[in-house]
Amino acid sequence: IDEQDLRILDKPIQYSMEVHYRLKNDMSDFHQMLLRPMLGYKLDNTTTLWLGYAYIGMDRNGSYANEHRLFQMVTYSAKLGKSPIMFVGNTRLEQRQLENFDEINLRVRQMVRFSADLFKIPKGTFAIFFQDEIFLRLNSGYLPKKCSRVYAPP
């Protein structure tokens, strides 16, 4: 279940579990395993508050490392006026700790996504989207100071 699906539930208490298994070297080698359970409270039809934990196991050039993250997040969505464009965003504050490091790194993630349904297909809808996620480190540590991850159709 992803966060967009959860917004349509009638219950104020929400939950989500993300599982990512990531490969590298042309998909021949393990890179990361991410487990991210979340518990949320739906404020209204557009806004949900979340608390969560993420475990990331990763291969760092032949040595295995574990990272633990606590996070707080707010998700929100809105239709842009009478247009077919839907806006979805989330703001997440993460407290990250890599095993064998004493420092806890603080990071803010801001994701925005715009999408528009183009036409219906037999098992859903064909849509176009643009998404950007910005990462900002709030203290010193092992993380990059800032970066941006953009997704859009080619």
mmCIF file of C-alpha atoms in Angstrom:
data_model
loop_
_atom_site.group_PDB
_atom_site.id
_atom_site.type_symbol
_atom_site.label_atom_id
_atom_site.label_comp_id
_atom_site.label_asym_id
_atom_site.label_seq_id
_atom_site.Cartn_x
_atom_site.Cartn_y
_atom_site.Cartn_z
ATOM 1 C CA ILE A 1 0.000 0.000 0.000
ATOM 2 C CA ASP A 2 1.440 3.413 -0.802
ATOM 3 C CA GLU A 3 0.560 6.731 0.822
ATOM 4 C CA GLN A 4 -1.686 7.859 -2.030
ATOM 5 C CA ASP A 5 -3.861 4.724 -1.684
ATOM 6 C CA LEU A 6 -4.140 5.256 2.077
ATOM 7 C CA ARG A 7 -5.782 8.667 1.733
ATOM 8 C CA ILE A 8 -8.995 7.130 0.437
ATOM 9 C CA LEU A 9 -9.588 5.009 3.553
ATOM 10 C CA ASP A 10 -12.380 6.169 5.884
ATOM 11 C CA LYS A 11 -10.507 5.389 9.109
ATOM 12 C CA PRO A 12 -8.411 8.109 10.785
ATOM 13 C CA ILE A 13 -5.634 5.611 11.720
ATOM 14 C CA GLN A 14 -3.484 4.702 8.708
ATOM 15 C CA TYR A 15 -0.592 2.279 8.207
ATOM 16 C CA SER A 16 1.913 1.554 5.508
ATOM 17 C CA MET A 17 4.837 -0.803 4.943
ATOM 18 C CA GLU A 18 7.375 -0.147 2.213
ATOM 19 C CA VAL A 19 9.852 -2.824 1.134
ATOM 20 C CA HIS A 20 12.597 -2.053 -1.379
ATOM 21 C CA TYR A 21 15.191 -4.549 -2.593
ATOM 22 C CA ARG A 22 17.771 -2.672 -4.649
ATOM 23 C CA LEU A 23 20.413 -4.167 -6.925
ATOM 24 C CA LYS A 24 23.551 -2.754 -8.567
ATOM 25 C CA ASN A 25 25.996 -3.741 -11.315
ATOM 26 C CA ASP A 26 23.336 -4.332 -13.970
ATOM 27 C CA MET A 27 21.066 -5.961 -11.355
ATOM 28 C CA SER A 28 23.560 -8.732 -10.563
ATOM 29 C CA ASP A 29 24.604 -7.703 -7.024
ATOM 30 C CA PHE A 30 22.769 -6.764 -3.830
ATOM 31 C CA HIS A 31 22.935 -3.067 -2.962
ATOM 32 C CA GLN A 32 20.220 -2.224 -0.387
ATOM 33 C CA MET A 33 17.233 -3.637 1.471
ATOM 34 C CA LEU A 34 14.883 -1.005 2.888
ATOM 35 C CA LEU A 35 12.009 -1.756 5.293
ATOM 36 C CA ARG A 36 9.867 1.262 6.242
ATOM 37 C CA PRO A 37 6.779 0.705 8.442
ATOM 38 C CA MET A 38 4.663 3.786 9.221
ATOM 39 C CA LEU A 39 1.668 4.631 11.355
ATOM 40 C CA GLY A 40 -0.432 7.657 10.453
ATOM 41 C CA TYR A 41 -3.339 9.768 11.549
ATOM 42 C CA LYS A 42 -5.579 11.206 8.839
ATOM 43 C CA LEU A 43 -6.479 14.804 9.691
ATOM 44 C CA ASP A 44 -8.840 15.243 6.719
ATOM 45 C CA ASN A 45 -9.223 14.097 3.097
ATOM 46 C CA THR A 46 -6.000 15.843 2.069
ATOM 47 C CA THR A 47 -3.582 15.648 5.023
ATOM 48 C CA THR A 48 -2.074 12.785 7.051
ATOM 49 C CA LEU A 49 0.530 12.856 9.836
ATOM 50 C CA TRP A 50 2.950 9.899 9.992
ATOM 51 C CA LEU A 51 5.484 8.404 12.418
ATOM 52 C CA GLY A 52 7.821 5.722 11.183
ATOM 53 C CA TYR A 53 11.015 3.742 11.313
ATOM 54 C CA ALA A 54 13.255 2.658 8.468
ATOM 55 C CA TYR A 55 15.856 -0.081 8.445
ATOM 56 C CA ILE A 56 18.352 -0.022 5.584
ATOM 57 C CA GLY A 57 20.812 -2.861 5.122
ATOM 58 C CA MET A 58 23.407 -2.085 2.467
ATOM 59 C CA ASP A 59 26.508 -3.340 0.772
ATOM 60 C CA ARG A 60 29.211 -0.667 0.874
ATOM 61 C CA ASN A 61 31.911 -1.936 -1.478
ATOM 62 C CA GLY A 62 32.014 -5.441 -0.034
ATOM 63 C CA SER A 63 31.276 -4.609 3.616
ATOM 64 C CA TYR A 64 27.774 -4.747 5.014
ATOM 65 C CA ALA A 65 26.345 -1.721 6.891
ATOM 66 C CA ASN A 66 23.059 -1.037 8.656
ATOM 67 C CA GLU A 67 21.272 2.275 8.983
ATOM 68 C CA HIS A 68 18.338 3.062 11.276
ATOM 69 C CA ARG A 69 15.998 6.012 10.737
ATOM 70 C CA LEU A 70 13.186 7.437 12.819
ATOM 71 C CA PHE A 71 11.022 9.911 10.944
ATOM 72 C CA GLN A 72 8.011 12.183 11.138
ATOM 73 C CA MET A 73 6.136 13.057 7.961
ATOM 74 C CA VAL A 74 3.124 15.003 6.744
ATOM 75 C CA THR A 75 1.510 14.113 3.395
ATOM 76 C CA TYR A 76 -0.912 16.354 1.567
ATOM 77 C CA SER A 77 -2.735 16.421 -1.751
ATOM 78 C CA ALA A 78 -4.938 18.772 -3.730
ATOM 79 C CA LYS A 79 -6.477 19.100 -7.165
ATOM 80 C CA LEU A 80 -5.247 22.270 -8.877
ATOM 81 C CA GLY A 81 -8.454 24.226 -9.414
ATOM 82 C CA LYS A 82 -10.651 22.851 -12.201
ATOM 83 C CA SER A 83 -7.646 21.466 -14.080
ATOM 84 C CA PRO A 84 -6.968 17.707 -14.366
ATOM 85 C CA ILE A 85 -3.684 18.211 -12.480
ATOM 86 C CA MET A 86 -3.263 16.615 -9.058
ATOM 87 C CA PHE A 87 -0.638 17.837 -6.599
ATOM 88 C CA VAL A 88 0.791 15.461 -3.967
ATOM 89 C CA GLY A 89 3.539 16.331 -1.526
ATOM 90 C CA ASN A 90 5.202 15.132 1.609
ATOM 91 C CA THR A 91 7.604 16.697 4.062
ATOM 92 C CA ARG A 92 9.703 14.278 6.120
ATOM 93 C CA LEU A 93 12.131 14.908 8.987
ATOM 94 C CA GLU A 94 14.553 11.995 9.425
ATOM 95 C CA GLN A 95 16.875 11.122 12.294
ATOM 96 C CA ARG A 96 19.446 8.790 10.732
ATOM 97 C CA GLN A 97 22.091 6.662 12.416
ATOM 98 C CA LEU A 98 24.580 4.491 10.584
ATOM 99 C CA GLU A 99 25.872 1.665 12.768
ATOM 100 C CA ASN A 100 29.410 2.285 14.127
ATOM 101 C CA PHE A 101 28.850 6.077 13.966
ATOM 102 C CA ASP A 102 27.917 7.957 17.127
ATOM 103 C CA GLU A 103 26.397 10.950 15.382
ATOM 104 C CA ILE A 104 22.717 11.138 14.500
ATOM 105 C CA ASN A 105 22.217 12.908 11.190
ATOM 106 C CA LEU A 106 19.158 15.111 10.705
ATOM 107 C CA ARG A 107 17.701 15.474 7.236
ATOM 108 C CA VAL A 108 14.593 17.047 5.718
ATOM 109 C CA ARG A 109 13.091 15.514 2.573
ATOM 110 C CA GLN A 110 10.600 17.501 0.527
ATOM 111 C CA MET A 111 8.781 15.655 -2.269
ATOM 112 C CA VAL A 112 6.382 17.256 -4.749
ATOM 113 C CA ARG A 113 4.543 15.434 -7.528
ATOM 114 C CA PHE A 114 2.199 16.691 -10.212
ATOM 115 C CA SER A 115 0.148 14.217 -12.226
ATOM 116 C CA ALA A 116 -2.643 14.303 -14.775
ATOM 117 C CA ASP A 117 -4.800 11.463 -16.050
ATOM 118 C CA LEU A 118 -4.649 11.331 -19.840
ATOM 119 C CA PHE A 119 -7.063 8.504 -20.694
ATOM 120 C CA LYS A 120 -8.588 5.316 -19.315
ATOM 121 C CA ILE A 121 -7.159 1.896 -20.202
ATOM 122 C CA PRO A 122 -8.751 -1.515 -19.452
ATOM 123 C CA LYS A 123 -7.071 -1.942 -16.048
ATOM 124 C CA GLY A 124 -6.612 1.656 -14.943
ATOM 125 C CA THR A 125 -5.649 5.064 -16.194
ATOM 126 C CA PHE A 126 -2.758 6.261 -18.322
ATOM 127 C CA ALA A 127 -1.269 9.345 -16.672
ATOM 128 C CA ILE A 128 1.717 11.619 -16.930
ATOM 129 C CA PHE A 129 3.636 12.901 -13.911
ATOM 130 C CA PHE A 130 6.566 14.995 -12.736
ATOM 131 C CA GLN A 131 8.176 14.449 -9.343
ATOM 132 C CA ASP A 132 11.088 16.021 -7.503
ATOM 133 C CA GLU A 133 12.433 15.225 -4.053
ATOM 134 C CA ILE A 134 14.913 17.523 -2.349
ATOM 135 C CA PHE A 135 17.122 16.319 0.514
ATOM 136 C CA LEU A 136 18.653 18.823 2.967
ATOM 137 C CA ARG A 137 21.070 17.851 5.730
ATOM 138 C CA LEU A 138 20.483 19.887 8.891
ATOM 139 C CA ASN A 139 23.736 19.081 10.711
ATOM 140 C CA SER A 140 27.248 17.856 9.933
ATOM 141 C CA GLY A 141 27.873 14.193 9.283
ATOM 142 C CA TYR A 142 28.292 11.500 6.679
ATOM 143 C CA LEU A 143 25.402 12.615 4.438
ATOM 144 C CA PRO A 144 25.692 14.916 1.411
ATOM 145 C CA LYS A 145 24.634 18.491 2.322
ATOM 146 C CA LYS A 146 21.878 18.593 -0.318
ATOM 147 C CA CYS A 147 20.670 16.765 -3.394
ATOM 148 C CA SER A 148 17.642 16.551 -5.657
ATOM 149 C CA ARG A 149 16.055 13.461 -7.228
ATOM 150 C CA VAL A 150 13.827 14.193 -10.236
ATOM 151 C CA TYR A 151 11.482 11.744 -11.986
ATOM 152 C CA ALA A 152 9.693 12.602 -15.206
ATOM 153 C CA PRO A 153 8.752 10.837 -18.414
ATOM 154 C CA PRO A 154 11.552 10.727 -21.022
#
